[in-house]
Amino acid sequence: MIEYKNRIMGGFVAGIKPWWDGNHLVDGEIFIHPKFQKKGFGKLLSKYMYETAIKKYNVVSFNTITFKCYAGNPHLLR
């Protein structure tokens, strides 16, 4: 979680999955409040998430999927 002036700006959640070659970081999501997007906070959280996963859980792989969801997305299914 990342905060500014005691308000939550964003955070991340992910799982650790044991695999034959070591632990994998899976099903991760990074979320930033729209007001704070495009300011580098997502990159900061990503870096922290990866570094923590490596140090704390000996993660050897990151599995990622991207989904951009916002009201103005013309490709969003309704």
Short mmCIF file of C-alpha atoms in Angstrom, two decimals:
data_model
loop_
_atom_site.label_atom_id
_atom_site.label_comp_id
_atom_site.label_asym_id
_atom_site.label_seq_id
_atom_site.Cartn_x
_atom_site.Cartn_y
_atom_site.Cartn_z
CA MET A 1 0.00 0.00 0.00
CA ILE A 2 1.20 3.51 -0.74
CA GLU A 3 -0.11 6.52 1.18
CA TYR A 4 0.04 10.30 0.87
CA LYS A 5 -1.18 12.56 3.68
CA ASN A 6 -2.84 9.58 5.42
CA ARG A 7 -4.83 8.68 2.29
CA ILE A 8 -4.38 5.44 0.38
CA MET A 9 -3.16 6.13 -3.17
CA GLY A 10 -2.79 2.53 -4.26
CA GLY A 11 -1.43 -0.87 -3.49
CA PHE A 12 -0.77 -4.35 -4.78
CA VAL A 13 -1.77 -7.91 -4.10
CA ALA A 14 -0.16 -11.09 -5.45
CA GLY A 15 0.23 -14.76 -4.69
CA ILE A 16 3.22 -17.04 -4.37
CA LYS A 17 2.86 -20.38 -6.13
CA PRO A 18 5.35 -23.22 -5.57
CA TRP A 19 6.46 -24.62 -8.91
CA TRP A 20 8.94 -27.24 -10.10
CA ASP A 21 11.66 -24.60 -10.71
CA GLY A 22 10.96 -22.52 -7.58
CA ASN A 23 8.38 -20.04 -6.36
CA HIS A 24 6.45 -17.95 -8.88
CA LEU A 25 4.76 -14.60 -8.24
CA VAL A 26 1.26 -15.01 -9.71
CA ASP A 27 -2.10 -13.28 -10.01
CA GLY A 28 -0.62 -9.92 -9.10
CA GLU A 29 -2.55 -6.69 -9.31
CA ILE A 30 -1.26 -3.16 -8.89
CA PHE A 31 -3.82 -0.44 -8.45
CA ILE A 32 -3.37 3.33 -8.25
CA HIS A 33 -6.14 5.87 -7.69
CA PRO A 34 -6.78 7.67 -11.02
CA LYS A 35 -5.83 11.01 -9.45
CA PHE A 36 -2.30 9.69 -8.85
CA GLN A 37 -1.76 7.71 -12.06
CA LYS A 38 0.97 8.61 -14.58
CA LYS A 39 3.24 9.89 -11.78
CA GLY A 40 5.51 6.86 -11.33
CA PHE A 41 3.76 5.32 -8.32
CA GLY A 42 2.88 2.14 -10.22
CA LYS A 43 6.54 1.63 -11.14
CA LEU A 44 7.53 2.24 -7.54
CA LEU A 45 5.03 -0.34 -6.29
CA SER A 46 6.08 -2.84 -8.98
CA LYS A 47 9.72 -2.56 -8.01
CA TYR A 48 8.89 -2.97 -4.32
CA MET A 49 6.64 -5.96 -5.01
CA TYR A 50 9.30 -7.75 -7.10
CA GLU A 51 12.15 -7.01 -4.69
CA THR A 52 10.09 -8.19 -1.70
CA ALA A 53 9.03 -11.37 -3.51
CA ILE A 54 12.64 -12.22 -4.35
CA LYS A 55 14.04 -11.47 -0.89
CA LYS A 56 11.24 -12.89 1.24
CA TYR A 57 9.98 -15.82 -0.88
CA ASN A 58 12.90 -16.63 -3.23
CA VAL A 59 10.71 -16.00 -6.27
CA VAL A 60 12.28 -17.06 -9.57
CA SER A 61 9.52 -16.03 -12.00
CA PHE A 62 6.83 -13.38 -12.44
CA ASN A 63 3.65 -14.18 -14.36
CA THR A 64 1.82 -11.06 -15.54
CA ILE A 65 -1.36 -10.11 -17.35
CA THR A 66 -2.43 -6.57 -18.19
CA PHE A 67 -6.00 -5.31 -18.18
CA LYS A 68 -6.80 -1.64 -18.48
CA CYS A 69 -10.26 -0.85 -17.16
CA TYR A 70 -11.65 2.67 -17.12
CA ALA A 71 -14.91 4.28 -18.17
CA GLY A 72 -13.48 5.79 -21.37
CA ASN A 73 -11.98 2.53 -22.68
CA PRO A 74 -13.76 1.90 -26.02
CA HIS A 75 -12.78 -1.80 -25.91
CA LEU A 76 -14.28 -2.48 -22.48
CA LEU A 77 -17.12 -4.97 -22.63
CA ARG A 78 -20.35 -3.75 -21.10
#
